[in-house]
């Protein structure tokens, strides 16, 4: 490219004398190296030796523009020698040509310009080629610009040459003013690489991978940074954390609160009630950017692109040349994986002695160091003479205080450390970032990298690695397979790449020792936003990917091809969810959750999943994206029998999957249709959601000082998401024993604290038998009852009234020293209910129902008795006579107990326990219109 020198500190950073022969300079930054006086022309080149160092620094280096096949790329050159209005003074013309092309060598495979491929006279311009004046302050120094758009439907690397010619004074009247247009006044070479997308790779982020991120691509090194937090190790929220990697101690804590699978990767419980982020059909994003605060899983998406190295016929020029980089695999080069060897081969500048010429061990590749990354050591190029390294110079609000460093002498974290310039605090700025030149980018740092907007987009950190490849944005669509649990949500890059995992530009530090003592900004991996396409930047000389985009209008992207979709916003914020949809259907899953605790009519039901199951995000300049997964609160109809009261006994699913989601990814080329099909993800991620629902009854020794034989029986009620069922009515019955509900806190012998949360017993609900004592569970979902007064032990039944479920525990000897827990019921417990409604004539036999089968879940028939030694052999109903008959079949015993209950509607009106002899038919009398159940006693 046309040569230039860097910034306002160019002499200290980029002057040839400041750089050793073995370390080529970075592209540099900034304004011309001479003052510009209003009303005067720029000085002649002879007064600014060397002349090439007076231009914008990044324009001196041949950093390629990367694009996906089918995308249009706008190439722009601005220079003093180019006339912004070439017909008003000296007439000029521009000539664009393609030179080196590594792609399809057939005619149809060559990149083409929009408009004339040859000479583009200003007065007869065709297509995109035209002359114009720049309007960005960095370039508007009496310069002119010329541009052209070029595209390719095939992958490959193209070197494009621009020559600008000016008319000679006098001549043969070929030019507008009478002279021949033949004198070259400007020349520049551009590198453009069109790539095909490789299959996206999905991985589940862990707390460790967030602390220690890796470089871009498939071969990037892991961060080894140690966060210099004076609080390490420290205690936050009652837990001790050691700050390492890119997260502070507070960041480790916050990230741990955000994630829901820190214990077992990809395993979640359902969300807390009230925190649901269901699918919203009425909002533009259907709720997918309302990211839940907790219990999440971060899915990392990484994409790479490849382009071929081909020759025409028997020619081997391309193959021979690119063999020097050692990065060609099976005839293809993959980015960002091979950015470093490609840079070391191709990087060149119009500043003298900066290229490697494809051989040797030089460091011309450093010219392509244009980005920071998430793996840098947490330091700055300017150590600062002030105690706050992030303090900006009061005279120049872009320069950090302290001596500037020569390129190669240090590295920079590239973070948001800019404060208010007074040293009074580490204010931080989400749109200004430090870089290796000892300064800050202009306030408005939004990607992608553009050499003509380098004050905001050049983020050199002093390290050449995979993170420097300016990967083009690629839309990736993630999908939860039909029938899955949970939803997909956009997640903010500000959150993922902030040291304290808050997304703030400045660190949040409640500790007495503030993070400002380390002189760090909180955001450390820009860009966080990007113009898609690049030419939306809003300056006339913006370069890079161009084209139609979705502007919120009908056919705003053009017809017959998708165009760019950014959710009608400008610019795009990584990683906002776009094009959100769902395959879920809202509604009840048929499983009763609980009746209202105040006995109001109408039950509540568990819900089916109803969440965003498909969304699209754009990858960033590192070819990376994150998407959030949240399990929500809904789950499919469980594989258990739902009785006639819609009661669901989920005990058999405790700790087992209550739902599974398989997540896949698919890319698409973001612009015009091309003869290539982007591959789907090479892998899928499976999320497992486990049930924490439990109803248990456990007997403990009382260990009271009166030496009486007393046991404490504790009922525990836990919802499917692990939350306690608080304030639920539980009624206890123990025939032959005395029951006393414990008021307030009870400390069990094992140290467990039980709190019924009420301090008094609950009124026995209407219809529950008089032999029951009732109370309400406390905030921890537990309630305790003292059982005494029975020399022969006790059989305690707990009736969880709100959900119409029962538990039974047999205590052989009251006051026993061992803990006795209710036997876990089978996964499927069909209830035997007789509807003795008036007018019923059914007098047939009711047999044991057949339970539905489910993969991996054992199906056990209903057992009567503690030893599962008896079963119901026959159950007859005689509606007109008002009774039913029951017969047991037993092995190893001659009799067993059963519990018989009568209901009217949802109300329990009678309960009693009877002992039945095996093989004998017992008659049970109930009023007409009642319903009875027979269950283990």
Short mmCIF file of C-alpha atoms in Angstrom, two decimals, residues 234-535:
data_model
loop_
_atom_site.label_atom_id
_atom_site.label_comp_id
_atom_site.label_asym_id
_atom_site.label_seq_id
_atom_site.Cartn_x
_atom_site.Cartn_y
_atom_site.Cartn_z
CA UNK A 234 -10.59 -13.89 48.97
CA UNK A 235 -14.01 -14.82 50.24
CA UNK A 236 -17.08 -13.66 48.34
CA UNK A 237 -20.55 -14.80 49.19
CA UNK A 238 -19.18 -17.17 51.81
CA UNK A 239 -16.96 -19.01 49.34
CA UNK A 240 -13.21 -18.69 48.91
CA UNK A 241 -11.98 -17.91 45.41
CA UNK A 242 -8.51 -17.52 43.96
CA UNK A 243 -8.32 -15.10 41.06
CA UNK A 244 -6.41 -16.55 38.14
CA UNK A 245 -6.44 -16.18 34.39
CA UNK A 246 -8.61 -13.40 32.97
CA UNK A 247 -11.19 -13.39 35.79
CA UNK A 248 -10.80 -11.51 39.04
CA UNK A 249 -11.93 -13.20 42.24
CA UNK A 250 -15.23 -11.38 41.87
CA UNK A 251 -15.38 -12.53 38.26
CA UNK A 252 -14.96 -16.15 39.29
CA UNK A 253 -17.81 -15.75 41.75
CA UNK A 254 -20.10 -13.95 39.29
CA UNK A 255 -19.44 -16.44 36.50
CA UNK A 256 -20.13 -19.29 38.91
CA UNK A 257 -23.47 -17.73 39.79
CA UNK A 258 -24.34 -17.27 36.12
CA UNK A 259 -23.55 -20.84 35.09
CA UNK A 260 -25.80 -23.68 36.11
CA UNK A 261 -23.59 -26.63 35.22
CA UNK A 262 -20.45 -25.96 37.25
CA UNK A 263 -20.83 -29.24 39.15
CA UNK A 264 -21.46 -31.50 36.14
CA UNK A 265 -20.95 -30.02 32.69
CA UNK A 266 -24.13 -29.95 30.59
CA UNK A 267 -26.31 -31.08 33.50
CA UNK A 268 -28.91 -28.68 34.86
CA UNK A 269 -31.85 -28.52 37.17
CA UNK A 270 -34.96 -26.67 36.10
CA UNK A 271 -35.06 -22.96 36.78
CA UNK A 272 -36.52 -21.23 39.80
CA UNK A 273 -40.19 -20.29 39.60
CA UNK A 274 -40.67 -16.65 38.75
CA UNK A 275 -37.44 -16.50 36.74
CA UNK A 276 -38.89 -17.95 33.58
CA UNK A 277 -38.04 -16.35 30.22
CA UNK A 278 -40.64 -17.98 28.04
CA UNK A 279 -41.08 -17.44 24.32
CA UNK A 280 -42.74 -14.09 23.64
CA UNK A 281 -44.58 -14.16 20.31
CA UNK A 282 -45.32 -10.42 20.49
CA UNK A 283 -41.81 -8.97 20.82
CA UNK A 284 -39.36 -8.47 17.95
CA UNK A 285 -36.86 -10.99 19.38
CA UNK A 286 -39.52 -13.22 21.03
CA UNK A 287 -37.79 -12.74 24.38
CA UNK A 288 -34.52 -14.35 23.31
CA UNK A 289 -32.41 -11.39 24.44
CA UNK A 290 -33.84 -11.42 27.94
CA UNK A 291 -30.93 -13.52 29.12
CA UNK A 292 -31.66 -15.29 32.44
CA UNK A 293 -29.42 -14.26 35.34
CA UNK A 294 -28.66 -17.74 36.68
CA UNK A 295 -28.61 -21.46 35.86
CA UNK A 296 -27.24 -20.98 32.34
CA UNK A 297 -24.99 -22.88 30.00
CA UNK A 298 -22.73 -20.98 27.60
CA UNK A 299 -22.31 -22.61 24.20
CA UNK A 300 -19.19 -21.50 22.37
CA UNK A 301 -19.33 -21.46 18.58
CA UNK A 302 -16.16 -21.28 16.51
CA UNK A 303 -15.89 -21.02 12.75
CA UNK A 304 -12.95 -21.12 10.39
CA UNK A 305 -12.69 -20.45 6.68
CA UNK A 306 -10.50 -21.88 3.94
CA UNK A 307 -9.32 -20.87 0.47
CA UNK A 308 -7.48 -22.91 -2.17
CA UNK A 309 -4.04 -22.54 -3.76
CA UNK A 310 -4.45 -23.55 -7.41
CA UNK A 311 -2.50 -23.10 -10.62
CA UNK A 312 -3.53 -23.05 -14.24
CA UNK A 313 -2.60 -26.16 -16.19
CA UNK A 314 0.93 -27.35 -15.44
CA UNK A 315 1.99 -24.05 -13.89
CA UNK A 316 3.20 -24.29 -10.26
CA UNK A 317 3.77 -20.61 -9.45
CA UNK A 318 1.15 -20.36 -6.73
CA UNK A 319 1.99 -23.72 -5.20
CA UNK A 320 5.71 -22.93 -5.12
CA UNK A 321 5.25 -19.50 -3.59
CA UNK A 322 2.80 -20.51 -0.85
CA UNK A 323 4.82 -23.58 0.03
CA UNK A 324 7.16 -21.22 1.92
CA UNK A 325 4.53 -20.58 4.61
CA UNK A 326 4.11 -24.25 5.47
CA UNK A 327 0.41 -23.60 5.93
CA UNK A 328 -1.07 -25.29 2.84
CA UNK A 329 -2.87 -28.53 3.72
CA UNK A 330 -4.26 -30.57 0.84
CA UNK A 331 -4.14 -27.50 -1.35
CA UNK A 332 -6.03 -25.22 1.09
CA UNK A 333 -5.14 -22.61 3.70
CA UNK A 334 -7.37 -22.25 6.76
CA UNK A 335 -7.88 -19.03 8.72
CA UNK A 336 -7.47 -17.92 11.41
CA UNK A 337 -5.39 -21.03 12.11
CA UNK A 338 -2.68 -20.05 9.60
CA UNK A 339 -2.72 -16.27 10.04
CA UNK A 340 0.82 -16.10 11.47
CA UNK A 341 2.63 -18.09 8.73
CA UNK A 342 0.57 -16.34 6.05
CA UNK A 343 1.51 -12.95 7.51
CA UNK A 344 5.16 -13.92 7.65
CA UNK A 345 4.96 -14.80 3.97
CA UNK A 346 2.89 -11.95 2.57
CA UNK A 347 3.08 -8.97 4.92
CA UNK A 348 4.73 -5.93 3.38
CA UNK A 349 4.68 -2.17 3.76
CA UNK A 350 5.63 0.83 1.67
CA UNK A 351 7.96 1.74 4.52
CA UNK A 352 11.35 0.41 3.48
CA UNK A 353 12.85 -2.86 4.76
CA UNK A 354 9.72 -4.17 6.44
CA UNK A 355 8.81 -7.24 4.39
CA UNK A 356 10.22 -10.74 4.61
CA UNK A 357 10.00 -11.32 0.86
CA UNK A 358 8.66 -14.76 1.68
CA UNK A 359 11.89 -16.15 3.11
CA UNK A 360 14.16 -15.88 6.11
CA UNK A 361 13.37 -15.30 9.75
CA UNK A 362 12.33 -11.66 9.60
CA UNK A 363 9.30 -10.30 11.38
CA UNK A 364 7.45 -8.51 8.64
CA UNK A 365 4.39 -10.46 9.78
CA UNK A 366 4.11 -8.00 12.65
CA UNK A 367 2.62 -5.61 10.12
CA UNK A 368 -0.52 -7.75 10.37
CA UNK A 369 -0.81 -7.34 14.16
CA UNK A 370 -4.11 -5.46 14.15
CA UNK A 371 -6.14 -6.95 17.03
CA UNK A 372 -5.90 -7.65 20.70
CA UNK A 373 -7.22 -10.87 22.17
CA UNK A 374 -8.36 -12.61 25.35
CA UNK A 375 -5.04 -14.28 26.16
CA UNK A 376 -2.81 -11.29 26.87
CA UNK A 377 -0.87 -10.64 30.04
CA UNK A 378 -2.69 -7.97 32.00
CA UNK A 379 -0.25 -5.12 31.47
CA UNK A 380 -0.02 -1.96 29.39
CA UNK A 381 2.63 -0.74 26.99
CA UNK A 382 2.79 2.49 28.98
CA UNK A 383 3.77 1.79 32.57
CA UNK A 384 2.89 5.37 33.47
CA UNK A 385 4.64 7.88 35.67
CA UNK A 386 1.33 8.41 37.47
CA UNK A 387 0.16 5.92 40.08
CA UNK A 388 -2.77 5.12 37.82
CA UNK A 389 -1.45 3.64 34.57
CA UNK A 390 -4.81 4.22 32.90
CA UNK A 391 -4.82 7.94 33.49
CA UNK A 392 -5.00 9.93 30.28
CA UNK A 393 -2.80 12.92 29.61
CA UNK A 394 -4.72 16.11 30.34
CA UNK A 395 -3.28 17.82 27.26
CA UNK A 396 -4.05 14.94 24.92
CA UNK A 397 -7.05 12.82 25.98
CA UNK A 398 -5.91 9.88 23.88
CA UNK A 399 -2.40 9.34 25.31
CA UNK A 400 -1.75 7.38 28.47
CA UNK A 401 0.65 8.98 30.90
CA UNK A 402 4.15 7.60 31.08
CA UNK A 403 6.93 6.93 28.59
CA UNK A 404 5.95 5.34 25.29
CA UNK A 405 7.51 2.04 24.38
CA UNK A 406 9.13 1.00 21.11
CA UNK A 407 7.20 -1.64 19.23
CA UNK A 408 8.34 -5.09 20.31
CA UNK A 409 9.52 -3.85 23.70
CA UNK A 410 6.25 -4.74 25.41
CA UNK A 411 2.71 -5.90 24.88
CA UNK A 412 -0.61 -4.40 25.82
CA UNK A 413 -3.75 -5.95 27.28
CA UNK A 414 -5.98 -3.89 24.94
CA UNK A 415 -8.62 -3.08 27.53
CA UNK A 416 -11.04 -0.32 28.51
CA UNK A 417 -8.77 1.29 31.08
CA UNK A 418 -9.27 4.95 30.05
CA UNK A 419 -10.36 7.09 32.99
CA UNK A 420 -11.50 10.69 33.18
CA UNK A 421 -7.99 12.11 32.71
CA UNK A 422 -7.69 13.42 36.24
CA UNK A 423 -6.55 10.26 37.97
CA UNK A 424 -9.57 10.45 40.27
CA UNK A 425 -10.89 7.05 39.32
CA UNK A 426 -10.79 4.19 36.87
CA UNK A 427 -13.88 5.30 35.00
CA UNK A 428 -13.47 3.05 31.99
CA UNK A 429 -14.99 3.47 28.57
CA UNK A 430 -16.66 0.73 26.58
CA UNK A 431 -15.71 2.41 23.29
CA UNK A 432 -12.04 3.26 23.88
CA UNK A 433 -9.25 0.72 24.35
CA UNK A 434 -5.55 0.79 25.09
CA UNK A 435 -3.01 -0.50 22.57
CA UNK A 436 0.68 -1.12 22.25
CA UNK A 437 1.43 2.43 21.10
CA UNK A 438 0.80 3.74 24.61
CA UNK A 439 -2.42 5.48 23.63
CA UNK A 440 -6.16 4.82 23.46
CA UNK A 441 -8.38 4.37 20.45
CA UNK A 442 -10.80 7.16 19.75
CA UNK A 443 -14.05 7.07 21.70
CA UNK A 444 -16.18 5.04 19.33
CA UNK A 445 -14.27 1.78 18.84
CA UNK A 446 -16.59 -0.36 16.75
CA UNK A 447 -15.42 -3.07 14.36
CA UNK A 448 -14.47 -4.33 11.96
CA UNK A 449 -10.87 -3.30 11.35
CA UNK A 450 -10.65 -0.65 8.64
CA UNK A 451 -7.32 0.98 7.68
CA UNK A 452 -9.25 4.14 6.82
CA UNK A 453 -10.79 4.28 10.32
CA UNK A 454 -7.70 3.19 12.18
CA UNK A 455 -7.97 5.60 15.12
CA UNK A 456 -10.94 3.52 16.22
CA UNK A 457 -10.25 0.07 14.79
CA UNK A 458 -6.50 -0.59 15.01
CA UNK A 459 -6.06 -2.56 18.24
CA UNK A 460 -2.45 -3.76 18.02
CA UNK A 461 -1.25 -5.52 21.16
CA UNK A 462 2.36 -6.24 20.17
CA UNK A 463 1.71 -9.93 19.51
CA UNK A 464 1.12 -11.58 16.15
CA UNK A 465 -1.23 -14.54 16.61
CA UNK A 466 -4.49 -16.06 15.40
CA UNK A 467 -6.48 -13.29 17.07
CA UNK A 468 -5.21 -10.82 14.47
CA UNK A 469 -7.05 -12.41 11.55
CA UNK A 470 -9.97 -10.05 10.70
CA UNK A 471 -12.52 -12.83 10.29
CA UNK A 472 -15.73 -11.66 8.55
CA UNK A 473 -19.02 -11.92 10.40
CA UNK A 474 -20.82 -15.19 9.68
CA UNK A 475 -24.41 -15.95 10.69
CA UNK A 476 -24.74 -19.18 12.68
CA UNK A 477 -28.15 -20.64 13.47
CA UNK A 478 -28.43 -22.82 16.57
CA UNK A 479 -31.38 -25.15 17.09
CA UNK A 480 -32.74 -27.28 19.90
CA UNK A 481 -34.13 -30.49 18.46
CA UNK A 482 -37.89 -30.92 18.67
CA UNK A 483 -39.02 -32.21 22.03
CA UNK A 484 -36.07 -30.68 23.86
CA UNK A 485 -36.18 -28.87 27.17
CA UNK A 486 -35.25 -25.23 27.73
CA UNK A 487 -34.42 -22.39 25.36
CA UNK A 488 -31.66 -20.52 23.57
CA UNK A 489 -30.86 -16.90 24.32
CA UNK A 490 -28.50 -14.22 23.13
CA UNK A 491 -25.68 -13.39 25.52
CA UNK A 492 -23.65 -10.19 25.69
CA UNK A 493 -19.98 -10.27 24.71
CA UNK A 494 -19.54 -7.47 27.23
CA UNK A 495 -20.44 -10.01 29.92
CA UNK A 496 -18.37 -12.95 28.67
CA UNK A 497 -15.22 -10.86 28.19
CA UNK A 498 -15.21 -8.73 31.31
CA UNK A 499 -12.75 -9.47 34.11
CA UNK A 500 -15.37 -9.32 36.85
CA UNK A 501 -18.09 -10.90 34.68
CA UNK A 502 -20.44 -7.95 34.94
CA UNK A 503 -20.15 -6.44 31.45
CA UNK A 504 -19.22 -3.04 32.86
CA UNK A 505 -16.44 -0.95 31.33
CA UNK A 506 -14.99 -0.42 34.82
CA UNK A 507 -14.45 -3.18 37.38
CA UNK A 508 -17.04 -3.59 40.09
CA UNK A 509 -15.27 -4.02 43.38
CA UNK A 510 -17.05 -4.04 46.74
CA UNK A 511 -13.76 -4.87 48.45
CA UNK A 512 -11.80 -2.25 50.41
CA UNK A 513 -8.87 -2.78 48.04
CA UNK A 514 -10.08 -1.51 44.66
CA UNK A 515 -9.06 -3.02 41.38
CA UNK A 516 -7.88 0.41 40.24
CA UNK A 517 -4.58 -0.33 41.97
CA UNK A 518 -3.88 -2.83 39.20
CA UNK A 519 -4.57 -0.21 36.52
CA UNK A 520 -6.81 -2.43 34.43
CA UNK A 521 -9.93 -1.89 32.42
CA UNK A 522 -12.70 -4.42 32.80
CA UNK A 523 -13.40 -5.14 29.11
CA UNK A 524 -10.49 -6.89 27.45
CA UNK A 525 -11.39 -8.50 24.12
CA UNK A 526 -12.79 -5.91 21.69
CA UNK A 527 -14.63 -5.59 19.37
CA UNK A 528 -17.95 -5.71 21.19
CA UNK A 529 -19.91 -4.24 18.30
CA UNK A 530 -19.48 -4.35 14.55
CA UNK A 531 -20.92 -2.76 11.45
CA UNK A 532 -22.50 -5.45 9.27
CA UNK A 533 -21.77 -4.82 6.44
CA UNK A 534 -18.58 -2.86 7.09
CA UNK A 535 -19.46 0.08 4.86
#
